[in-house]
Amino acid sequence: MSQTNILLESGTNELEIVEFYIDEVDNVHDGSTRRSYYGINVAKVVEIIRLPELTDMPDAANDAVLGAFDLRSEIIPLIDLSRRVGKSRIEDEAPKVIVTEFNKISTAFLVSGVTRIHRISWEQVEAPSRQVSSLTANSITGVVKLEGRIVFLLDLEKIVADLNPDMDLTDMPEASLVDKIEKRQLKALISDDSTMIRRMIGQMLEDAGFRVTRTHNGKAAWDKIVEWKAKADAEGASINDYVDIVVTDIEMPVMDGHNLTKRIKDDHELRHLPVLLCSSIITDTLYHKGESVGADDQISKAEINQLAERVFKLIEEAGN
């Protein structure tokens, strides 16, 4: 694991995923068992355990919420992941429970079993096609082929948010802040592979007065920056005529946020451009990885109400 940390800290575009599966009866064909494979970033996994004794949760908002259990004095809700991805899990198997932490919230997911941990490059992860995203209600953020299997990377943030539609992470920014941003006509480039998060962050920054360009992964964001840089060079202009700040997720297909940040900070013409990492996996333990690639600030998506204020502060500090 220490070698993995070194690789991630240096922004070399690698990650580790826990591959797991859900078994269901194939009622369409011969009634045999059909296995579907999924993946989750190791950085979100606290541990993998057997099914614990559960306590019912009163008035659970969805039948996928099976109850809650006590893990080292923390009460953690358990979600049957098969019900959230439209599968009828075979219940006579010995299931596994994946305990996760992201956005500073602990959630456990019931699955049929866990295969292994894979170390891969984000370049191996393909963004889902528009059709796949539509057919799966935008619950898939990436697709990777491992040992002849198709493994879907799930948008667990969206799955959890869908279970609690009343949870609102956003507030309107202060009018005085909006006035400052609008007067300076500030421009933000955002990059996030989650349709839900990309829409939410974009709307928050637009409500704060920013002109926003949206991209769906680090490669698309980098291509846009390179395009702007070429235009600025040709016109004798500044990159800040096109963008004042980059706000990026970390986990993204093709190119992750750490690698994107490293590319920006390694370029002598771009290194003054502020980069803010906004991710569900930013914790005290992982914060140093963003620092090592030169990120100017990092916030968890649980702190997203601070986004506009912190983005503006970075621009002010950069003197843009």
Coordinates of C-alpha atoms in Angstrom, one line a residue:
M1 CA 0.0 0.0 0.0
S2 CA 2.9 2.4 0.6
Q3 CA 4.0 2.0 -3.0
T4 CA 0.5 2.9 -4.1
N5 CA 0.6 6.0 -1.9
I6 CA 3.8 7.1 -3.6
L7 CA 2.3 6.6 -7.0
L8 CA -0.8 8.5 -6.2
E9 CA 1.1 11.3 -4.5
S10 CA 3.2 11.8 -7.7
G11 CA 0.1 12.2 -9.8
T12 CA 0.8 9.2 -12.1
N13 CA -2.9 8.6 -12.8
E14 CA -3.2 5.3 -10.9
L15 CA -5.8 3.9 -8.5
E16 CA -6.8 0.7 -6.7
I17 CA -10.3 -0.6 -6.9
V18 CA -12.1 -3.3 -4.9
E19 CA -13.9 -5.5 -7.4
F20 CA -17.1 -7.1 -6.0
Y21 CA -20.1 -8.9 -7.5
I22 CA -23.8 -9.4 -7.2
D23 CA -25.3 -12.9 -8.0
E24 CA -28.8 -13.1 -9.4
V25 CA -31.0 -15.8 -11.0
D26 CA -31.1 -15.5 -14.8
N27 CA -34.9 -15.7 -15.3
V28 CA -34.6 -14.6 -18.9
H29 CA -32.7 -17.7 -20.0
D30 CA -32.2 -21.0 -18.1
G31 CA -32.6 -19.9 -14.5
S32 CA -28.9 -20.3 -13.9
T33 CA -26.9 -17.9 -11.7
R34 CA -25.7 -14.7 -13.4
R35 CA -22.9 -12.6 -11.9
S36 CA -22.4 -8.9 -12.4
Y37 CA -19.2 -7.2 -11.5
Y38 CA -18.7 -3.7 -10.0
G39 CA -15.9 -1.7 -8.5
I40 CA -15.2 1.0 -5.9
N41 CA -12.1 3.0 -5.2
V42 CA -10.1 1.5 -2.3
A43 CA -9.8 5.1 -0.9
K44 CA -13.5 4.9 -0.1
V45 CA -13.4 1.5 1.6
V46 CA -13.0 1.3 5.4
E47 CA -13.2 -2.5 5.6
I48 CA -15.0 -5.6 4.4
I49 CA -17.0 -7.6 6.9
R50 CA -19.5 -10.4 7.2
L51 CA -23.2 -9.5 7.5
P52 CA -23.6 -8.2 11.1
E53 CA -26.7 -8.3 13.3
L54 CA -29.0 -5.5 12.1
T55 CA -31.4 -3.2 13.9
D56 CA -34.4 -2.1 11.9
M57 CA -34.6 1.6 11.1
P58 CA -38.1 3.1 11.6
D59 CA -39.7 4.8 8.6
A60 CA -36.8 3.9 6.2
A61 CA -37.2 6.0 3.1
N62 CA -36.4 3.1 0.7
D63 CA -36.6 -0.7 0.9
A64 CA -32.9 -0.9 0.0
V65 CA -32.1 0.4 3.5
L66 CA -32.0 -2.9 5.4
G67 CA -31.2 -1.4 8.8
A68 CA -28.2 -0.3 10.8
F69 CA -25.4 -1.9 12.8
D70 CA -22.9 -0.9 15.4
L71 CA -19.3 -0.9 14.3
R72 CA -16.8 0.3 16.9
S73 CA -19.4 2.5 18.5
E74 CA -20.5 4.1 15.2
I75 CA -24.0 3.4 13.9
I76 CA -23.8 2.7 10.2
P77 CA -26.8 2.2 7.8
L78 CA -26.7 -0.9 5.5
I79 CA -27.9 -0.6 1.9
D80 CA -28.7 -3.6 -0.2
L81 CA -26.8 -2.5 -3.3
S82 CA -28.6 -5.0 -5.5
R83 CA -31.9 -3.2 -5.1
R84 CA -30.3 0.1 -6.1
V85 CA -28.9 -1.4 -9.3
G86 CA -32.0 -3.3 -10.3
K87 CA -30.8 -6.8 -9.4
S88 CA -32.5 -9.6 -7.5
R89 CA -29.7 -10.9 -5.4
I90 CA -29.6 -14.6 -4.5
E91 CA -30.2 -14.5 -0.7
D92 CA -29.0 -18.1 0.1
E93 CA -25.4 -17.1 -0.4
A94 CA -23.1 -15.8 2.3
P95 CA -23.0 -12.0 1.5
K96 CA -20.3 -9.5 2.2
V97 CA -20.6 -6.0 3.6
I98 CA -18.4 -3.2 2.2
V99 CA -18.1 -0.4 4.8
T100 CA -17.3 2.9 3.1
E101 CA -16.6 6.5 4.0
F102 CA -17.0 9.4 1.7
N103 CA -18.2 13.0 2.1
K104 CA -17.4 12.4 5.8
I105 CA -20.3 9.9 6.0
S106 CA -20.1 6.2 6.7
T107 CA -22.3 3.9 4.7
A108 CA -22.3 0.1 4.3
F109 CA -23.3 -1.8 1.2
L110 CA -24.5 -5.4 1.0
V111 CA -23.1 -7.4 -1.9
S112 CA -22.8 -11.1 -2.9
G113 CA -19.0 -11.3 -2.6
V114 CA -15.7 -9.6 -3.2
T115 CA -13.2 -10.7 -5.8
R116 CA -10.0 -8.9 -5.3
I117 CA -8.2 -5.5 -5.4
H118 CA -6.8 -4.3 -8.7
R119 CA -4.2 -1.6 -9.3
I120 CA -5.0 0.1 -12.6
S121 CA -4.5 3.3 -14.5
W122 CA -7.3 5.8 -14.9
E123 CA -6.5 5.5 -18.7
Q124 CA -8.0 2.0 -18.5
V125 CA -11.3 3.4 -17.2
E126 CA -13.7 4.4 -20.0
A127 CA -16.4 6.9 -19.4
P128 CA -19.8 5.3 -19.9
S129 CA -21.5 6.1 -23.2
R130 CA -24.5 8.5 -23.1
Q131 CA -26.8 5.5 -23.7
V132 CA -25.3 3.4 -20.9
S133 CA -25.6 6.5 -18.5
S134 CA -29.2 7.0 -19.5
L135 CA -30.2 3.3 -19.1
T136 CA -28.5 3.2 -15.7
A137 CA -29.9 6.5 -14.4
N138 CA -26.4 8.0 -14.4
S139 CA -25.4 5.6 -11.6
I140 CA -22.2 4.5 -13.4
T141 CA -19.1 6.7 -13.6
G142 CA -16.7 4.4 -15.4
V143 CA -16.3 1.1 -17.2
V144 CA -13.1 -1.1 -17.0
K145 CA -12.3 -4.5 -18.5
L146 CA -10.4 -6.7 -16.1
E147 CA -9.4 -10.3 -16.9
G148 CA -12.1 -10.5 -19.6
R149 CA -14.8 -9.1 -17.3
I150 CA -16.7 -5.9 -17.7
V151 CA -16.6 -4.0 -14.3
F152 CA -18.8 -1.0 -13.7
L153 CA -17.6 1.7 -11.4
L154 CA -20.6 2.9 -9.5
D155 CA -21.5 6.5 -8.5
L156 CA -22.1 5.7 -4.9
E157 CA -22.6 9.4 -4.0
K158 CA -25.6 9.5 -6.4
I159 CA -26.9 6.2 -5.0
V160 CA -26.8 7.5 -1.5
A161 CA -28.2 10.9 -2.5
D162 CA -31.1 9.3 -4.3
L163 CA -32.0 7.5 -1.1
N164 CA -32.3 10.9 0.7
P165 CA -33.6 13.4 -1.8
D166 CA -34.3 15.9 1.0
M167 CA -30.6 16.2 1.7
D168 CA -29.5 19.6 0.2
L169 CA -25.8 20.4 0.3
T170 CA -26.2 23.8 -1.3
D171 CA -27.0 27.3 0.0
M172 CA -27.2 30.6 -1.9
P173 CA -24.0 32.6 -1.7
E174 CA -23.8 36.0 0.0
A175 CA -25.0 38.9 -2.3
S176 CA -21.8 40.8 -1.6
L177 CA -19.7 37.9 -2.9
V178 CA -21.8 37.6 -6.0
D179 CA -21.4 41.3 -6.7
K180 CA -17.6 41.0 -6.5
I181 CA -17.4 38.0 -8.8
E182 CA -19.8 39.4 -11.4
K183 CA -17.9 42.7 -11.5
R184 CA -14.7 40.9 -12.3
Q185 CA -16.4 38.5 -14.8
L186 CA -14.5 35.6 -13.2
K187 CA -14.3 32.3 -15.1
A188 CA -14.2 28.7 -13.6
L189 CA -13.4 25.4 -15.3
I190 CA -14.9 22.4 -13.5
S191 CA -14.3 18.8 -14.0
D192 CA -16.3 15.9 -12.5
D193 CA -17.5 12.6 -14.0
S194 CA -20.7 12.5 -11.9
T195 CA -23.5 14.1 -13.8
M196 CA -25.2 15.0 -10.6
I197 CA -22.2 16.6 -9.0
R198 CA -21.1 18.4 -12.2
R199 CA -24.5 19.9 -12.5
M200 CA -24.6 20.9 -8.8
I201 CA -21.2 22.5 -8.7
G202 CA -21.7 24.3 -12.0
Q203 CA -25.0 25.7 -10.7
M204 CA -23.5 26.8 -7.4
L205 CA -20.7 28.7 -9.1
E206 CA -23.1 30.2 -11.7
D207 CA -25.3 31.4 -8.8
A208 CA -22.2 33.0 -7.3
G209 CA -21.6 34.9 -10.6
F210 CA -19.0 32.8 -12.2
R211 CA -18.9 32.0 -15.9
V212 CA -18.6 28.2 -15.9
T213 CA -17.1 25.7 -18.4
R214 CA -18.0 22.1 -17.6
T215 CA -15.9 19.0 -18.4
H216 CA -16.5 15.3 -17.5
N217 CA -13.0 14.1 -16.8
G218 CA -9.4 15.4 -16.3
K219 CA -8.4 14.7 -19.9
A220 CA -11.3 16.8 -21.2
A221 CA -10.3 19.6 -18.8
W222 CA -6.7 19.4 -19.8
D223 CA -7.5 19.5 -23.5
K224 CA -9.6 22.6 -22.9
I225 CA -6.8 24.3 -20.9
V226 CA -4.3 23.5 -23.7
E227 CA -6.7 24.9 -26.2
W228 CA -7.0 28.1 -24.2
K229 CA -3.3 28.3 -23.7
A230 CA -2.6 28.1 -27.5
K231 CA -5.2 30.8 -28.1
A232 CA -3.6 33.0 -25.4
D233 CA -0.2 32.5 -26.9
A234 CA -1.4 33.3 -30.4
E235 CA -3.2 36.5 -29.3
G236 CA -0.5 37.7 -26.9
A237 CA -3.1 37.3 -24.1
S238 CA -3.1 35.7 -20.7
I239 CA -4.6 32.3 -19.8
N240 CA -6.7 34.3 -17.3
D241 CA -8.6 35.8 -20.2
Y242 CA -10.1 32.3 -20.5
V243 CA -10.1 30.8 -17.0
D244 CA -9.3 32.0 -13.5
I245 CA -9.6 28.8 -11.6
V246 CA -9.9 25.0 -12.0
V247 CA -12.3 23.0 -9.7
T248 CA -11.8 19.3 -10.1
D249 CA -12.9 16.0 -8.7
I250 CA -10.2 13.4 -8.0
E251 CA -11.7 10.1 -9.2
M252 CA -12.4 10.4 -13.0
P253 CA -12.0 8.1 -16.0
V254 CA -9.0 8.6 -18.4
M255 CA -7.3 11.2 -16.2
D256 CA -7.8 11.8 -12.5
G257 CA -7.8 15.1 -10.7
H258 CA -4.3 14.6 -9.2
N259 CA -2.8 14.1 -12.6
L260 CA -4.6 17.1 -14.0
T261 CA -3.3 19.2 -11.1
K262 CA 0.2 18.0 -11.6
R263 CA 0.1 18.9 -15.3
I264 CA -1.1 22.4 -14.5
K265 CA 1.5 23.0 -11.8
D266 CA 4.4 21.5 -13.9
D267 CA 3.7 24.0 -16.7
H268 CA 5.6 27.3 -16.1
E269 CA 2.9 29.2 -18.0
L270 CA 0.0 27.7 -16.0
R271 CA 1.3 27.0 -12.5
H272 CA -0.1 30.3 -11.2
L273 CA -3.6 29.1 -12.1
P274 CA -5.3 28.1 -8.9
V275 CA -6.6 24.5 -8.6
L276 CA -9.1 23.4 -6.0
L277 CA -9.8 19.7 -5.5
C278 CA -13.4 19.0 -4.5
S279 CA -13.9 15.3 -3.8
S280 CA -15.7 12.8 -1.6
I281 CA -12.4 11.1 -0.7
I282 CA -10.6 14.1 0.7
T283 CA -9.9 13.1 4.3
D284 CA -7.2 14.0 6.8
T285 CA -5.3 10.9 5.6
L286 CA -5.5 11.6 1.9
Y287 CA -5.1 15.4 2.1
H288 CA -1.3 15.2 1.6
K289 CA -1.7 13.5 -1.8
G290 CA -3.3 16.7 -3.2
E291 CA -0.6 18.8 -1.5
S292 CA 2.1 16.7 -3.2
V293 CA 0.8 17.6 -6.7
G294 CA 0.4 21.3 -5.9
A295 CA -3.3 21.7 -5.3
D296 CA -4.0 25.2 -3.9
D297 CA -7.0 24.0 -1.8
Q298 CA -9.0 20.9 -1.1
I299 CA -12.5 20.4 0.2
S300 CA -14.8 17.5 0.7
K301 CA -18.1 17.5 -1.1
A302 CA -19.6 17.5 2.3
E303 CA -18.2 21.1 2.7
I304 CA -19.5 22.2 -0.7
N305 CA -21.4 25.2 0.8
Q306 CA -17.9 26.8 1.2
L307 CA -17.0 26.3 -2.5
A308 CA -17.8 29.8 -3.9
E309 CA -16.1 31.6 -1.1
R310 CA -13.0 29.5 -1.2
V311 CA -12.7 29.7 -4.9
F312 CA -12.9 33.5 -4.8
K313 CA -10.3 33.5 -2.0
L314 CA -7.9 31.5 -4.2
I315 CA -8.3 33.8 -7.1
E316 CA -7.6 36.8 -4.9
E317 CA -4.5 35.2 -3.4
A318 CA -3.2 34.4 -6.9
G319 CA -3.7 38.0 -7.9
N320 CA -5.6 37.0 -11.0

